[in-house]
Each structure stands twice: as C-alpha cells, then as structure tokens.
C-alpha cells in the first residue's frame, strides 16, 4: 500500500480514537500483522494499553485477527482492516443520507451505531432514549441492508478465510493442484460465495406470522384464514449490527449513473433509470458488479413514481398519432423511452439476451464513464482543455506516436511533447516502447502513448489521499494553535455562561469554526472523488 494511504489511515485513527491507538495502528499499517507482545515492544506501550486499543478497533470493525498454531501454543495476530478504516472518511455523508432516507430516527440510529461500532437493537434504542419510532427505523434500515449483522467470523481476516476454503478443496485432491486447477478452484469458490450472498436471507431479521384482529374481538375457536395472517419482520435482539458502507456506496453509485441521463436526455429518463436501479438494488452485493439482475418492463411501469410524465415529454410524428391525434398510452411511451435509452451511445441499458421485455444495466460501462468524466474534470481544472483533448484522443484511438498526436490535435510537436510529458508525470498517460531491433536503440524505437484508465484512476487516488491527509493535518494544526481557547470553551462554567468569553476570544472561535468547516467540506468533496475512482 502507498505511503499516502497509510498516512491518511493513521490520521483517521488519531481523530477517532486518540494518539495511543494511532501508535498501534501506525505500526500495524507499516509492518503488517503482529501479536500483542511484539506490538508492545515496538511501540513502547504496556501490553494492557495495546489490548485495549485493539479491543476498541475490533469493536469499531477496523481491526481483524488471525489465530496461528505455533508448536504447542496458539498465537493471535492482529492487523488493520484498511477498506473499513478508509470508509470512515465517508461517515458524515453516510449519517446525512441515513437521516434523509429514514428520517430523523434513522439518523439517530446511524449516529449511535457509529459511536459504538456495533450494537444490538435494544442497546441502540436505550442509548437514543426512544422506543417505537427508532425501533421502526432500525428495522427498516436492516431490511434495506444499510445496517448489516456482525457475526463472529467477521472479525477474522478475509484472506485467511479464503485460504482455509482453498485448503479444504485441495485436500480432496490426490495430487497437489496445478496453477490452472488452483485458479479454477478460486473462481468456483468466488461464484459460490456470490450466489450464496444473493440468495441468502437477511441475517438478524426474523419473520413470524401475526394474526390480524379486524373487529377487536378474538375467539379461541375462530378459524383463521389467509386474510387474517400477515408476515411480520422483527430484528433479532441478540444480533449485533454495524453500518454497511457498501450499501451506501451502491446507492450513491446508482444515483450518479441515473444523473448521467438527466444531462443527456431529460429528468424523465433519469426517473426511469433510477427506478430500474432501485428494482435491481436488492440483489446487489457489492459495488464492483458488472451487470444488474434483469428488470421486467411491466414491473418497471408499475413502480414508476406517479409524478413521472411519460406522455408529454416525448415528441411523436403526426403520422404515428393518426387522424385523431391521440397520444399513446403510458406503457407504449415507456417502451419508446426504453428504446431511446438502449440506443444511447453510452450503451449502459441493454436488453437481456434470450428474455423478452427484460433489461439489465451494464454497471461496469457506467462506472467507466463516471471515472473518465471525473479524470477529465481534474485534468481540465489543473492544466486546461488542450490536455483533455490529448487524453480523449488517446482514449478513442488507442496507442499513438507523438507525430500522430500532433497531426490529429493540430498542435506543434514541441507543444505536444511538453503536454505528453506533463500528463505522464501526473499519472494519466503510459509510455510503451516498441523496439525495431534487438539492441533497443532509441532512434530505432517506436514510442507509443496510451491512457490506461485503471492505472490513471490509481494515480489520481494516491494524489487525492495526499490532499485528504494534508487537509486533516491542517485541522489538527489549527486546533493545536488554539488549544488554550478550546480548553476554556469546554469548561462547565463557560458552557453555562457564554459571556465569560471576551470579544477577541469569540472572534477567534468564530474564525476557527469557519476554517474547520471549510476544511471539512473540501475533505468530503475529495472523499467523494476517491469513492468514484476506487469503490465504483
């Protein structure tokens, strides 16, 4: 992992858990997995402090452990769960959208769980000091998978669990597996895991049959019919839950994909794509999937919002309307919209092969467009539009020589050479050498330039991590400069009586709050860029 990523992880741990936990996390980030004794030796901390730090980080799902049999004893190794730790940079955005999607009670539930790492429904409601509304919000968040159950196996390392599954399969073979057989086993295990995740019920959610009392009078001998029974879903009180960042990222990605069609077509097209992605969202497991599950056009018509106007937002040929100038029905208008979306050059919505009336969304193509657009915006704001022209040309035409780029872009070779070098240094372009002879003489070598979108995304993510770490470091510095003022503001008498602060102190406090707000807003914008480039 990069140095900038380690630095950002370390600063996140310092802000959320303090300097002692930062020491432990920094060592694990740099050196990898270690037992408690070795961590205590290398950090000069007491073993009790190390255990407490590891306990807190495991409670907040940012540390995992692995048990190893060494001779006659079992040694426990600990390491940092990087992806979960980096997702904590999106925590303010997740709390905001939890309140937006599930109301104030949903926001309170998400905030309470974020403070404690993982909680049962009973402990969460007790902390909020509310009963019915928060309980309903908690249940709804579990149903929509914004909260996910935490099992004992989640505290174990994913790589260790994968190796254990592979070992279980290879032990069944008479001879050691070849590289091809091992790759086949890994592919089969991955497909089985994905299939199980798609078909599995929501962990921690219990379904029971409940009797409906229509008249308020119940009889022990009354015969129950199907109309008298309803399925009630309740959350298991003994199951712990945590915030499921992956579900939030899936929803944010779907929103960005639908917004592409609002720019290209109109708001109605965006509403149609939003509904398609909402119908397919239930079976989405992670944000790296290539396609959605098929969606039927008739189900889509029934689930469209009532305020979506399909008829008046389309233009029809008078010959198609006939002499009576009668507008088509909403179903026909939806089919027309689907044809327009399917024939769009982005090629995101596609007909499912072999199924009539079934459509799928090519998520990989959509996320590629989102990444390309974001990188273009970064290059445009940093260097200017001529650099974007060169980048788009290489994306469309593939590998090109310097003279070809100069001819296609209608710019002098000298200017093109300077721009290519700048983009290559920035991490956008890649240089491929093709020698004519075996001695690799520069005069007898073709130098081809190309844009590898995945490699460019990784380079941008590393730069954005550097910027995020600088912004977070700046917040620490600004708070340290005004440490005396902040300590005074935290005193109970000052909290009770604001007049104890003089005019200069109030002005300084307002300046600090405005500066911290600006830094936090900038950091959240960059975190959203990182999410688009890395998590989509």
Short mmCIF file of C-alpha atoms in Angstrom, two decimals:
data_model
loop_
_atom_site.label_atom_id
_atom_site.label_comp_id
_atom_site.label_asym_id
_atom_site.label_seq_id
_atom_site.Cartn_x
_atom_site.Cartn_y
_atom_site.Cartn_z
CA UNK A 1 0.00 0.00 0.00
CA UNK A 2 1.10 3.58 -0.67
CA UNK A 3 2.63 5.87 1.92
CA UNK A 4 -0.16 8.42 1.46
CA UNK A 5 -2.81 5.79 2.17
CA UNK A 6 -1.01 4.73 5.36
CA UNK A 7 -0.70 8.36 6.44
CA UNK A 8 -4.42 9.00 5.88
CA UNK A 9 -5.37 5.84 7.80
CA UNK A 10 -3.14 6.92 10.69
CA UNK A 11 -4.73 10.38 10.83
CA UNK A 12 -8.26 8.91 10.77
CA UNK A 13 -7.38 6.69 13.74
CA UNK A 14 -5.89 9.69 15.60
CA UNK A 15 -9.05 11.76 15.12
CA UNK A 16 -11.48 9.00 16.05
CA UNK A 17 -9.60 7.05 18.74
CA UNK A 18 -6.71 9.16 20.02
CA UNK A 19 -2.87 9.18 19.86
CA UNK A 20 -2.29 5.86 21.65
CA UNK A 21 -4.49 3.95 19.22
CA UNK A 22 -2.72 5.84 16.43
CA UNK A 23 0.63 4.39 17.57
CA UNK A 24 -0.70 0.84 17.42
CA UNK A 25 -2.44 1.36 14.08
CA UNK A 26 0.59 3.06 12.53
CA UNK A 27 2.81 0.10 13.41
CA UNK A 28 0.32 -2.43 12.01
CA UNK A 29 -0.10 -0.38 8.84
CA UNK A 30 3.66 -0.24 8.23
CA UNK A 31 4.74 -3.70 9.41
CA UNK A 32 1.68 -5.88 8.84
CA UNK A 33 0.11 -8.37 11.26
CA UNK A 34 1.70 -8.78 14.68
CA UNK A 35 0.92 -10.33 18.10
CA UNK A 36 0.31 -8.22 21.19
CA UNK A 37 3.78 -8.75 22.69
CA UNK A 38 5.61 -7.61 19.59
CA UNK A 39 3.34 -4.56 19.23
CA UNK A 40 4.01 -3.57 22.86
CA UNK A 41 7.77 -3.93 22.36
CA UNK A 42 7.94 -1.86 19.18
CA UNK A 43 5.60 0.90 20.39
CA UNK A 44 6.97 1.11 23.97
CA UNK A 45 3.42 0.72 25.29
CA UNK A 46 2.16 -1.53 28.04
CA UNK A 47 0.50 -4.77 26.92
CA UNK A 48 -2.69 -3.66 28.66
CA UNK A 49 -2.78 -0.46 26.58
CA UNK A 50 -2.19 -2.43 23.38
CA UNK A 51 -5.01 -4.87 24.23
CA UNK A 52 -7.39 -2.00 24.97
CA UNK A 53 -6.54 -0.28 21.69
CA UNK A 54 -7.03 -3.49 19.73
CA UNK A 55 -10.30 -4.16 21.55
CA UNK A 56 -11.62 -0.71 20.61
CA UNK A 57 -10.55 -1.09 16.97
CA UNK A 58 -12.10 -4.56 16.71
CA UNK A 59 -15.29 -3.16 18.27
CA UNK A 60 -15.35 -0.49 15.54
CA UNK A 61 -14.63 -3.07 12.78
CA UNK A 62 -11.26 -1.59 11.69
CA UNK A 63 -9.06 -4.39 13.05
CA UNK A 64 -9.17 -8.15 12.49
CA UNK A 65 -7.25 -11.07 13.94
CA UNK A 66 -5.97 -14.48 12.87
CA UNK A 67 -5.04 -17.47 15.03
CA UNK A 68 -1.93 -19.47 14.15
CA UNK A 69 -0.74 -22.76 15.64
CA UNK A 70 2.94 -22.41 16.53
CA UNK A 71 4.32 -25.56 18.14
CA UNK A 72 2.34 -26.19 21.31
CA UNK A 73 0.58 -22.82 21.56
CA UNK A 74 -1.83 -20.66 19.58
CA UNK A 75 -0.62 -17.17 18.69
CA UNK A 76 -3.12 -14.45 17.78
CA UNK A 77 -2.02 -11.94 15.14
CA UNK A 78 -3.75 -8.58 14.61
CA UNK A 79 -3.90 -6.34 11.58
CA UNK A 80 -5.78 -3.27 10.32
CA UNK A 81 -8.82 -3.67 8.06
CA UNK A 82 -7.87 -0.92 5.60
CA UNK A 83 -11.02 -0.72 3.50
CA UNK A 84 -13.29 -0.33 6.52
CA UNK A 85 -10.97 2.28 8.01
CA UNK A 86 -10.86 4.32 4.80
CA UNK A 87 -14.66 4.15 4.54
CA UNK A 88 -14.83 6.09 7.82
CA UNK A 89 -13.88 9.18 5.77
CA UNK A 90 -17.41 8.88 4.29
CA UNK A 91 -19.06 8.69 7.71
CA UNK A 92 -20.51 12.26 7.69
CA UNK A 93 -22.05 11.64 4.27
CA UNK A 94 -23.47 8.29 5.44
CA UNK A 95 -25.04 9.92 8.52
CA UNK A 96 -26.59 12.66 6.38
CA UNK A 97 -28.14 10.21 3.93
CA UNK A 98 -29.34 7.93 6.74
CA UNK A 99 -31.34 10.89 8.04
CA UNK A 100 -32.52 11.76 4.53
CA UNK A 101 -33.66 8.23 3.66
CA UNK A 102 -35.03 7.07 7.03
CA UNK A 103 -35.93 10.34 8.78
CA UNK A 104 -34.55 11.82 11.97
CA UNK A 105 -34.92 8.48 13.77
CA UNK A 106 -32.79 6.77 11.13
CA UNK A 107 -30.16 9.48 11.52
CA UNK A 108 -30.15 8.98 15.31
CA UNK A 109 -29.76 5.20 14.87
CA UNK A 110 -26.84 5.60 12.44
CA UNK A 111 -25.14 8.17 14.68
CA UNK A 112 -25.48 5.95 17.75
CA UNK A 113 -24.08 2.88 15.98
CA UNK A 114 -21.19 4.94 14.57
CA UNK A 115 -20.24 5.96 18.13
CA UNK A 116 -20.24 2.38 19.44
CA UNK A 117 -19.07 0.44 16.37
CA UNK A 118 -21.66 -2.30 16.66
CA UNK A 119 -24.84 -2.55 18.75
CA UNK A 120 -27.95 -4.66 19.25
CA UNK A 121 -31.33 -3.07 18.65
CA UNK A 122 -32.03 -2.98 22.39
CA UNK A 123 -28.78 -1.21 23.27
CA UNK A 124 -29.24 1.24 20.40
CA UNK A 125 -32.78 2.22 21.42
CA UNK A 126 -31.72 2.50 25.06
CA UNK A 127 -28.94 4.92 24.09
CA UNK A 128 -31.32 7.05 22.00
CA UNK A 129 -33.90 7.10 24.84
CA UNK A 130 -36.70 6.46 22.36
CA UNK A 131 -38.76 3.37 21.69
CA UNK A 132 -41.21 2.92 18.83
CA UNK A 133 -40.05 5.34 16.07
CA UNK A 134 -36.36 4.44 16.43
CA UNK A 135 -37.18 0.73 16.56
CA UNK A 136 -39.13 1.01 13.30
CA UNK A 137 -36.30 2.98 11.69
CA UNK A 138 -33.76 0.39 12.88
CA UNK A 139 -35.85 -2.44 11.38
CA UNK A 140 -36.26 -0.59 8.08
CA UNK A 141 -32.52 0.06 7.83
CA UNK A 142 -31.87 -3.66 8.39
CA UNK A 143 -34.43 -4.58 5.71
CA UNK A 144 -32.75 -2.26 3.19
CA UNK A 145 -29.29 -3.56 4.23
CA UNK A 146 -27.99 -0.17 5.36
CA UNK A 147 -27.29 -1.95 8.64
CA UNK A 148 -25.71 -5.40 8.44
CA UNK A 149 -25.39 -8.12 11.05
CA UNK A 150 -21.97 -8.72 12.58
CA UNK A 151 -21.02 -12.38 13.01
CA UNK A 152 -18.05 -13.80 14.90
CA UNK A 153 -16.40 -14.75 11.61
CA UNK A 154 -16.37 -11.08 10.52
CA UNK A 155 -13.55 -10.37 12.98
CA UNK A 156 -11.32 -12.84 11.12
CA UNK A 157 -9.13 -11.92 8.18
CA UNK A 158 -10.79 -12.39 4.76
CA UNK A 159 -7.56 -13.71 3.24
CA UNK A 160 -7.24 -16.36 5.95
CA UNK A 161 -10.83 -17.48 5.42
CA UNK A 162 -10.27 -17.70 1.65
CA UNK A 163 -7.08 -19.75 2.14
CA UNK A 164 -8.90 -22.08 4.52
CA UNK A 165 -11.62 -22.67 1.90
CA UNK A 166 -8.98 -23.34 -0.77
CA UNK A 167 -7.16 -25.78 1.52
CA UNK A 168 -10.41 -27.62 2.17
CA UNK A 169 -10.87 -28.09 -1.59
CA UNK A 170 -7.25 -29.01 -2.35
CA UNK A 171 -7.22 -31.62 0.44
CA UNK A 172 -9.81 -33.57 -1.55
CA UNK A 173 -7.36 -33.96 -4.45
CA UNK A 174 -4.89 -36.85 -4.68
CA UNK A 175 -2.07 -34.71 -6.10
CA UNK A 176 -1.07 -31.09 -5.46
CA UNK A 177 -3.09 -28.77 -7.73
CA UNK A 178 -1.56 -27.04 -10.72
CA UNK A 179 -1.81 -23.29 -11.23
CA UNK A 180 -4.74 -23.74 -13.62
CA UNK A 181 -6.58 -26.03 -11.18
CA UNK A 182 -5.97 -23.61 -8.32
CA UNK A 183 -7.33 -20.72 -10.39
CA UNK A 184 -10.39 -22.80 -11.24
CA UNK A 185 -10.96 -23.60 -7.55
CA UNK A 186 -10.70 -19.90 -6.65
CA UNK A 187 -13.15 -18.96 -9.41
CA UNK A 188 -15.62 -21.65 -8.31
CA UNK A 189 -15.42 -20.60 -4.66
CA UNK A 190 -15.95 -16.96 -5.63
CA UNK A 191 -19.01 -17.83 -7.72
CA UNK A 192 -20.45 -19.96 -4.91
CA UNK A 193 -19.89 -17.19 -2.38
CA UNK A 194 -21.60 -14.65 -4.64
CA UNK A 195 -24.54 -16.99 -5.30
CA UNK A 196 -24.99 -17.66 -1.59
CA UNK A 197 -24.86 -13.95 -0.80
CA UNK A 198 -27.52 -13.15 -3.43
CA UNK A 199 -29.92 -15.90 -2.32
CA UNK A 200 -29.32 -15.69 1.43
CA UNK A 201 -31.88 -14.15 3.76
CA UNK A 202 -31.02 -11.07 5.76
CA UNK A 203 -29.10 -12.16 8.85
CA UNK A 204 -30.65 -10.92 12.09
CA UNK A 205 -34.17 -10.49 10.68
CA UNK A 206 -36.86 -12.88 11.92
CA UNK A 207 -40.13 -13.48 10.10
CA UNK A 208 -43.19 -14.55 12.07
CA UNK A 209 -46.88 -14.97 11.32
CA UNK A 210 -49.07 -12.46 13.12
CA UNK A 211 -52.84 -12.54 13.47
CA UNK A 212 -54.85 -9.52 12.35
CA UNK A 213 -57.67 -8.52 14.68
CA UNK A 214 -60.35 -6.96 12.44
CA UNK A 215 -63.16 -6.37 14.93
CA UNK A 216 -61.16 -6.08 18.12
CA UNK A 217 -62.69 -9.35 19.40
CA UNK A 218 -60.72 -12.58 19.31
CA UNK A 219 -62.08 -16.06 19.75
CA UNK A 220 -60.00 -19.06 20.65
CA UNK A 221 -62.08 -21.32 18.40
CA UNK A 222 -62.31 -18.90 15.48
CA UNK A 223 -60.94 -20.38 12.27
CA UNK A 224 -58.10 -18.33 10.75
CA UNK A 225 -57.94 -17.66 7.01
CA UNK A 226 -55.13 -16.33 4.86
CA UNK A 227 -56.58 -12.82 5.16
CA UNK A 228 -56.23 -12.97 8.95
CA UNK A 229 -52.48 -13.66 8.86
CA UNK A 230 -49.66 -11.28 7.97
CA UNK A 231 -45.89 -11.77 7.89
CA UNK A 232 -44.16 -9.59 10.47
CA UNK A 233 -40.42 -8.96 10.31
CA UNK A 234 -38.61 -8.25 13.57
CA UNK A 235 -34.94 -7.71 14.33
CA UNK A 236 -33.24 -10.34 16.50
CA UNK A 237 -32.45 -8.72 19.85
CA UNK A 238 -29.26 -10.79 20.31
CA UNK A 239 -27.68 -9.85 16.95
CA UNK A 240 -25.18 -7.00 16.68
CA UNK A 241 -25.35 -4.63 13.71
CA UNK A 242 -22.95 -2.16 12.10
CA UNK A 243 -23.20 0.47 9.37
CA UNK A 244 -22.95 -1.17 5.95
CA UNK A 245 -20.87 1.31 3.94
CA UNK A 246 -21.03 -0.90 0.84
CA UNK A 247 -24.81 -0.45 0.61
CA UNK A 248 -24.46 3.33 0.89
CA UNK A 249 -21.80 3.30 -1.85
CA UNK A 250 -24.08 1.21 -4.11
CA UNK A 251 -26.88 3.72 -3.71
CA UNK A 252 -24.61 6.70 -4.34
CA UNK A 253 -23.24 4.99 -7.47
CA UNK A 254 -26.78 4.30 -8.74
CA UNK A 255 -27.68 7.96 -8.21
CA UNK A 256 -24.68 9.11 -10.24
CA UNK A 257 -25.49 6.66 -13.06
CA UNK A 258 -29.09 7.93 -13.24
CA UNK A 259 -27.85 11.53 -13.27
CA UNK A 260 -25.93 10.83 -16.48
CA UNK A 261 -29.24 10.52 -18.34
CA UNK A 262 -30.60 13.75 -16.89
CA UNK A 263 -27.70 15.56 -18.56
CA UNK A 264 -28.01 13.70 -21.86
CA UNK A 265 -31.82 13.47 -22.12
CA UNK A 266 -34.27 14.82 -19.52
CA UNK A 267 -35.46 14.28 -15.92
CA UNK A 268 -37.93 11.60 -17.03
CA UNK A 269 -35.09 9.45 -18.35
CA UNK A 270 -33.35 9.90 -15.01
CA UNK A 271 -36.51 8.78 -13.14
CA UNK A 272 -36.75 5.66 -15.32
CA UNK A 273 -33.10 4.72 -14.73
CA UNK A 274 -33.47 5.43 -11.00
CA UNK A 275 -36.45 3.06 -10.80
CA UNK A 276 -34.62 0.34 -12.76
CA UNK A 277 -31.64 0.53 -10.42
CA UNK A 278 -33.89 0.55 -7.34
CA UNK A 279 -35.63 -2.62 -8.52
CA UNK A 280 -32.27 -4.32 -9.13
CA UNK A 281 -30.66 -2.99 -5.93
CA UNK A 282 -31.99 -5.71 -3.63
CA UNK A 283 -29.80 -8.39 -5.23
CA UNK A 284 -26.69 -6.18 -5.48
CA UNK A 285 -23.92 -7.48 -3.21
CA UNK A 286 -21.00 -5.13 -3.79
CA UNK A 287 -20.19 -2.04 -5.83
CA UNK A 288 -17.86 -3.84 -8.27
CA UNK A 289 -20.52 -5.94 -10.02
CA UNK A 290 -20.53 -5.91 -13.81
CA UNK A 291 -24.28 -6.22 -14.51
CA UNK A 292 -27.52 -5.86 -12.59
CA UNK A 293 -30.18 -8.55 -12.42
CA UNK A 294 -32.84 -8.36 -15.19
CA UNK A 295 -35.78 -5.98 -14.68
CA UNK A 296 -39.13 -6.56 -16.40
CA UNK A 297 -40.64 -3.62 -18.25
CA UNK A 298 -44.15 -4.29 -16.86
CA UNK A 299 -42.84 -4.30 -13.27
CA UNK A 300 -40.95 -1.10 -14.11
CA UNK A 301 -44.17 0.59 -15.27
CA UNK A 302 -45.94 -0.30 -12.02
CA UNK A 303 -43.10 1.03 -9.85
CA UNK A 304 -42.54 4.35 -11.62
CA UNK A 305 -43.32 7.41 -9.44
CA UNK A 306 -46.75 8.89 -10.06
CA UNK A 307 -45.35 12.33 -10.87
CA UNK A 308 -43.34 10.99 -13.86
CA UNK A 309 -44.90 12.30 -17.07
CA UNK A 310 -44.14 9.83 -19.84
CA UNK A 311 -46.56 11.15 -22.45
CA UNK A 312 -45.83 14.89 -22.61
CA UNK A 313 -42.04 14.57 -22.51
CA UNK A 314 -41.86 12.70 -25.83
CA UNK A 315 -42.27 14.11 -29.32
CA UNK A 316 -44.21 11.96 -31.81
CA UNK A 317 -44.52 12.06 -35.56
CA UNK A 318 -48.03 13.23 -36.54
CA UNK A 319 -48.24 10.23 -38.85
CA UNK A 320 -47.83 7.93 -35.84
CA UNK A 321 -50.62 9.67 -33.90
CA UNK A 322 -53.17 9.25 -36.68
CA UNK A 323 -56.09 11.50 -37.64
CA UNK A 324 -57.41 11.76 -34.09
CA UNK A 325 -54.06 12.99 -32.74
CA UNK A 326 -54.41 10.55 -29.83
CA UNK A 327 -51.41 10.27 -27.52
CA UNK A 328 -50.06 6.76 -26.86
CA UNK A 329 -50.68 5.08 -23.53
CA UNK A 330 -48.05 5.25 -20.74
CA UNK A 331 -46.93 1.67 -21.47
CA UNK A 332 -46.19 2.50 -25.09
CA UNK A 333 -44.40 5.70 -24.07
CA UNK A 334 -42.26 3.70 -21.62
CA UNK A 335 -41.32 1.28 -24.41
CA UNK A 336 -40.31 4.27 -26.54
CA UNK A 337 -38.17 5.63 -23.69
CA UNK A 338 -36.53 2.23 -23.22
CA UNK A 339 -35.67 2.14 -26.94
CA UNK A 340 -34.08 5.60 -26.66
CA UNK A 341 -32.08 4.60 -23.58
CA UNK A 342 -31.00 1.34 -25.21
CA UNK A 343 -29.80 3.05 -28.39
CA UNK A 344 -27.86 5.73 -26.48
CA UNK A 345 -24.15 5.85 -27.25
CA UNK A 346 -23.24 5.20 -23.60
CA UNK A 347 -24.63 1.64 -24.00
CA UNK A 348 -25.50 1.35 -20.32
CA UNK A 349 -29.03 -0.09 -20.60
CA UNK A 350 -29.17 -3.33 -22.59
CA UNK A 351 -31.73 -5.97 -23.44
CA UNK A 352 -31.17 -9.23 -21.62
CA UNK A 353 -30.25 -11.88 -24.18
CA UNK A 354 -32.93 -14.52 -24.66
CA UNK A 355 -35.55 -12.81 -22.48
CA UNK A 356 -38.37 -10.69 -23.88
CA UNK A 357 -39.08 -7.49 -22.00
CA UNK A 358 -36.12 -7.93 -19.63
CA UNK A 359 -33.40 -5.27 -19.36
CA UNK A 360 -30.10 -5.08 -17.50
CA UNK A 361 -27.74 -2.21 -16.65
CA UNK A 362 -24.08 -2.55 -17.61
CA UNK A 363 -22.61 -1.20 -14.37
CA UNK A 364 -19.00 -1.58 -15.49
CA UNK A 365 -19.56 0.62 -18.56
CA UNK A 366 -21.40 3.20 -16.46
CA UNK A 367 -18.68 3.42 -13.81
CA UNK A 368 -16.07 3.69 -16.56
CA UNK A 369 -17.88 6.77 -17.89
CA UNK A 370 -18.08 8.25 -14.38
CA UNK A 371 -14.35 7.73 -13.82
CA UNK A 372 -13.45 9.15 -17.22
CA UNK A 373 -15.60 12.24 -16.64
CA UNK A 374 -14.07 12.86 -13.22
CA UNK A 375 -10.48 12.50 -14.50
CA UNK A 376 -11.28 14.87 -17.37
CA UNK A 377 -12.56 17.45 -14.89
CA UNK A 378 -9.41 17.12 -12.78
CA UNK A 379 -7.12 17.46 -15.81
CA UNK A 380 -9.14 20.39 -17.16
CA UNK A 381 -9.03 22.33 -13.88
CA UNK A 382 -5.34 21.56 -13.33
CA UNK A 383 -3.85 22.00 -16.83
CA UNK A 384 -6.52 23.17 -19.29
CA UNK A 385 -8.60 21.90 -22.21
CA UNK A 386 -5.70 21.10 -24.65
CA UNK A 387 -4.56 18.41 -22.24
CA UNK A 388 -8.10 16.99 -22.14
CA UNK A 389 -8.15 16.90 -25.95
CA UNK A 390 -4.99 14.78 -25.99
CA UNK A 391 -6.36 12.47 -23.31
CA UNK A 392 -9.71 11.97 -25.13
CA UNK A 393 -7.89 11.35 -28.41
CA UNK A 394 -5.79 8.57 -26.89
CA UNK A 395 -8.86 7.04 -25.22
CA UNK A 396 -10.70 6.89 -28.54
CA UNK A 397 -7.87 5.92 -30.91
CA UNK A 398 -5.64 3.85 -28.63
CA UNK A 399 -1.84 3.94 -28.82
CA UNK A 400 -0.39 6.79 -30.88
CA UNK A 401 3.02 8.23 -31.63
CA UNK A 402 3.99 11.81 -30.87
CA UNK A 403 3.76 12.90 -34.52
CA UNK A 404 0.34 11.28 -34.94
CA UNK A 405 -0.93 13.08 -31.83
CA UNK A 406 0.43 16.37 -33.20
CA UNK A 407 -1.31 15.83 -36.54
CA UNK A 408 -4.67 14.78 -35.05
CA UNK A 409 -4.71 17.55 -32.41
CA UNK A 410 -3.42 20.22 -34.83
CA UNK A 411 -0.73 21.39 -32.40
CA UNK A 412 3.04 21.80 -32.88
CA UNK A 413 5.20 18.81 -31.97
CA UNK A 414 7.06 20.86 -29.37
CA UNK A 415 3.84 21.73 -27.51
CA UNK A 416 2.56 18.17 -27.78
CA UNK A 417 5.80 16.77 -26.36
CA UNK A 418 5.56 19.12 -23.36
CA UNK A 419 1.92 18.21 -22.70
CA UNK A 420 2.57 14.47 -23.02
CA UNK A 421 5.42 14.68 -20.52
CA UNK A 422 3.24 16.63 -18.07
CA UNK A 423 0.38 14.13 -18.30
CA UNK A 424 2.77 11.20 -17.95
CA UNK A 425 4.33 12.73 -14.83
CA UNK A 426 0.84 13.37 -13.42
CA UNK A 427 -0.01 9.69 -13.91
CA UNK A 428 -2.57 9.98 -16.71
CA UNK A 429 -0.55 8.62 -19.65
CA UNK A 430 1.55 5.50 -20.09
CA UNK A 431 4.53 5.18 -22.47
CA UNK A 432 5.05 1.94 -24.38
CA UNK A 433 8.38 1.24 -26.12
CA UNK A 434 8.35 -0.92 -29.27
CA UNK A 435 11.96 -1.53 -30.49
CA UNK A 436 12.61 -2.26 -34.17
CA UNK A 437 15.85 -4.12 -33.41
CA UNK A 438 17.17 -6.17 -30.52
CA UNK A 439 19.71 -3.54 -29.44
CA UNK A 440 16.86 -1.17 -28.39
CA UNK A 441 18.46 1.90 -29.91
CA UNK A 442 16.28 4.99 -29.23
CA UNK A 443 16.46 6.09 -32.88
CA UNK A 444 15.07 2.69 -33.90
CA UNK A 445 12.30 2.51 -31.33
CA UNK A 446 8.64 3.47 -31.55
CA UNK A 447 7.34 5.37 -28.51
CA UNK A 448 3.59 4.89 -28.20
CA UNK A 449 1.42 6.86 -25.77
CA UNK A 450 -1.78 5.48 -24.29
CA UNK A 451 -4.29 6.08 -21.49
CA UNK A 452 -4.92 3.15 -19.14
CA UNK A 453 -8.00 4.26 -17.21
CA UNK A 454 -7.48 1.93 -14.27
CA UNK A 455 -3.85 2.97 -13.83
CA UNK A 456 -4.79 6.65 -14.16
CA UNK A 457 -7.51 6.16 -11.53
CA UNK A 458 -4.99 4.63 -9.12
CA UNK A 459 -2.60 7.55 -9.66
CA UNK A 460 -5.42 10.05 -9.02
CA UNK A 461 -6.49 8.18 -5.87
CA UNK A 462 -2.96 8.37 -4.49
CA UNK A 463 -2.83 12.13 -5.12
CA UNK A 464 -6.26 12.61 -3.56
CA UNK A 465 -5.18 10.63 -0.50
CA UNK A 466 -2.25 13.03 -0.16
CA UNK A 467 -4.61 16.02 -0.31
CA UNK A 468 -7.06 14.48 2.18
CA UNK A 469 -4.24 13.79 4.63
CA UNK A 470 -2.99 17.39 4.28
CA UNK A 471 -6.46 18.78 4.98
CA UNK A 472 -6.88 16.57 8.03
CA UNK A 473 -3.41 17.51 9.24
CA UNK A 474 -4.26 21.19 8.80
CA UNK A 475 -7.30 20.75 11.07
CA UNK A 476 -5.09 19.26 13.78
CA UNK A 477 -2.65 22.17 13.46
CA UNK A 478 -5.37 24.82 13.68
CA UNK A 479 -6.84 23.19 16.78
CA UNK A 480 -3.39 22.88 18.40
CA UNK A 481 -2.72 26.60 17.85
CA UNK A 482 -5.89 27.44 19.79
CA UNK A 483 -5.65 24.66 22.37
CA UNK A 484 -5.90 27.09 25.31
CA UNK A 485 -9.06 28.68 23.90
CA UNK A 486 -10.66 25.29 23.19
CA UNK A 487 -9.90 24.09 26.72
CA UNK A 488 -11.55 27.22 28.11
CA UNK A 489 -14.63 26.69 25.92
CA UNK A 490 -15.02 23.13 27.28
CA UNK A 491 -15.21 24.31 30.91
CA UNK A 492 -18.62 23.82 32.50
CA UNK A 493 -18.92 27.45 33.64
CA UNK A 494 -18.17 28.72 30.11
CA UNK A 495 -20.67 26.28 28.59
CA UNK A 496 -23.30 27.58 31.02
CA UNK A 497 -22.44 31.28 30.56
CA UNK A 498 -21.16 32.42 27.17
CA UNK A 499 -20.39 35.91 28.49
CA UNK A 500 -17.21 34.61 30.18
CA UNK A 501 -15.55 34.76 26.75
CA UNK A 502 -14.33 38.21 25.74
CA UNK A 503 -14.82 39.75 22.30
CA UNK A 504 -11.41 38.69 20.95
CA UNK A 505 -11.93 35.08 22.07
CA UNK A 506 -15.38 34.94 20.47
CA UNK A 507 -13.97 36.33 17.22
CA UNK A 508 -11.13 33.80 17.29
CA UNK A 509 -13.58 30.97 17.97
CA UNK A 510 -15.78 32.01 15.03
CA UNK A 511 -12.71 32.16 12.77
CA UNK A 512 -11.69 28.67 13.85
CA UNK A 513 -15.19 27.24 13.29
CA UNK A 514 -15.40 28.73 9.79
CA UNK A 515 -11.95 27.44 8.89
CA UNK A 516 -12.72 23.93 10.18
CA UNK A 517 -16.00 23.92 8.26
CA UNK A 518 -14.24 24.84 5.02
CA UNK A 519 -11.60 22.17 5.53
CA UNK A 520 -14.22 19.51 6.30
CA UNK A 521 -16.27 20.41 3.21
CA UNK A 522 -13.19 20.19 0.99
CA UNK A 523 -12.20 16.88 2.53
CA UNK A 524 -15.68 15.44 1.95
CA UNK A 525 -15.60 16.50 -1.71
CA UNK A 526 -12.27 14.76 -2.19
CA UNK A 527 -13.57 11.67 -0.35
CA UNK A 528 -16.44 11.52 -2.87
CA UNK A 529 -13.91 11.68 -5.73
CA UNK A 530 -11.94 8.82 -4.17
CA UNK A 531 -15.15 6.82 -3.82
CA UNK A 532 -15.91 7.28 -7.54
CA UNK A 533 -12.40 6.31 -8.66
CA UNK A 534 -11.76 3.45 -6.25
CA UNK A 535 -15.04 1.96 -4.98
CA UNK A 536 -17.16 2.13 -8.14
#
